């Protein structure tokens, strides 16, 4: 049995006080949600305060990115150890907005994943095709390259500590969601790659989240798919009411 994960990616939204208020509101919701894990990813500035507010609760705190080096001359970057120090347990890596806004490559994603694992963080590795790739029938090829590149050199025990998020880029923040069947097909492909590369046990255990305009009114259909083990949510994770509805998708 794979325990579903409902994760909110706040992107560049929320001040420290807004983040803390949100966590206080969502703590009782997470406490009652034994069916899933609840993760929120505030911006860097709010991580420590969010983690303090979430301390002792069922809300896990994730960062949205990190650098692969332990420390160094990298202006504006944050290391895995700094995230652990701030109270994070998870880190999103390879989000399409990092890949597209900052030119992040699979090789960099790979370095970040390794550094996150070494620091004891749970990486949530994002993969997904752009619209032109889907329309050209290249989805499988793109997902394979991102999966292989992002996870190069990892062992099966390493892989067992990772969460994957399938996020078709054309569905992120667009209001256009993949149908449950489309998402399940991509998840099935990713699980097959995991089986080939890491073995049956790891493939059947890995949580693969769907992300891309998940909302309270479509989460049920997505989560009904056997292949979908949770959601990584941007826009609908910003309001307590809608995030609560997502956590209580059943
Ligand atoms: C995301 O940021 O990972 C995401 C899926 O955003 P949205 O839910 O707004 O499409």
CSV table of N, CA and C and ligand atoms in Angstrom, one decimal, residues 9 11 95 97 167 171-173 211-214 232-235, ligand 1:
chain,number,residue,atom,x,y,z
A,9,UNK,N,2.6,23.5,-3.2
A,9,UNK,CA,3.8,24.2,-3.6
A,9,UNK,C,3.4,25.7,-3.7
A,11,UNK,N,5.1,28.3,-4.2
A,11,UNK,CA,5.9,29.2,-5.1
A,11,UNK,C,6.3,30.5,-4.5
A,95,UNK,N,11.4,21.3,-10.5
A,95,UNK,CA,10.1,21.8,-10.9
A,95,UNK,C,10.3,22.5,-12.3
A,97,UNK,N,9.2,25.1,-13.4
A,97,UNK,CA,9.5,26.6,-13.4
A,97,UNK,C,11.0,26.8,-13.1
A,167,UNK,N,4.3,16.2,-13.7
A,167,UNK,CA,3.6,17.5,-13.9
A,167,UNK,C,3.7,17.9,-15.3
A,171,UNK,N,-0.2,21.8,-18.1
A,171,UNK,CA,-1.3,21.8,-17.2
A,171,UNK,C,-1.0,22.6,-15.9
A,172,UNK,N,0.2,23.2,-15.8
A,172,UNK,CA,0.6,23.9,-14.6
A,172,UNK,C,0.1,25.3,-14.7
A,173,UNK,N,-0.7,25.7,-13.7
A,173,UNK,CA,-1.2,27.0,-13.6
A,173,UNK,C,-2.1,27.5,-14.8
A,211,UNK,N,0.7,16.5,-10.8
A,211,UNK,CA,0.5,18.0,-10.6
A,211,UNK,C,0.2,18.7,-11.9
A,212,UNK,N,-0.7,19.6,-11.8
A,212,UNK,CA,-1.1,20.4,-12.9
A,212,UNK,C,-2.6,20.7,-12.8
A,213,UNK,N,-2.9,22.0,-12.2
A,213,UNK,CA,-4.2,22.4,-12.1
A,213,UNK,C,-5.1,21.5,-11.3
A,214,UNK,N,-4.6,20.8,-10.3
A,214,UNK,CA,-5.4,20.0,-9.4
A,214,UNK,C,-6.2,21.0,-8.5
A,232,UNK,N,0.7,17.2,-6.3
A,232,UNK,CA,1.5,18.4,-6.0
A,232,UNK,C,0.7,19.5,-6.6
A,233,UNK,N,0.4,20.5,-5.7
A,233,UNK,CA,-0.6,21.5,-6.1
A,233,UNK,C,-0.1,22.9,-5.9
A,234,UNK,N,-0.2,23.7,-6.9
A,234,UNK,CA,0.2,25.1,-6.8
A,234,UNK,C,-1.0,26.0,-6.3
A,235,UNK,N,-1.7,26.5,-7.3
A,235,UNK,CA,-2.7,27.5,-7.0
A,235,UNK,C,-3.7,27.1,-6.0
B,1,LIG,C1,2.8,23.2,-9.4
B,1,LIG,O1,3.3,24.3,-9.1
B,1,LIG,O2,3.5,22.2,-9.2
B,1,LIG,C2,1.5,23.1,-9.9
B,1,LIG,C3,1.1,22.0,-10.3
B,1,LIG,O3,0.8,24.3,-10.0
B,1,LIG,P1,-0.8,24.4,-10.3
B,1,LIG,O4,-1.5,23.4,-9.4
B,1,LIG,O5,-1.2,25.8,-10.0
B,1,LIG,O6,-1.1,24.0,-11.7
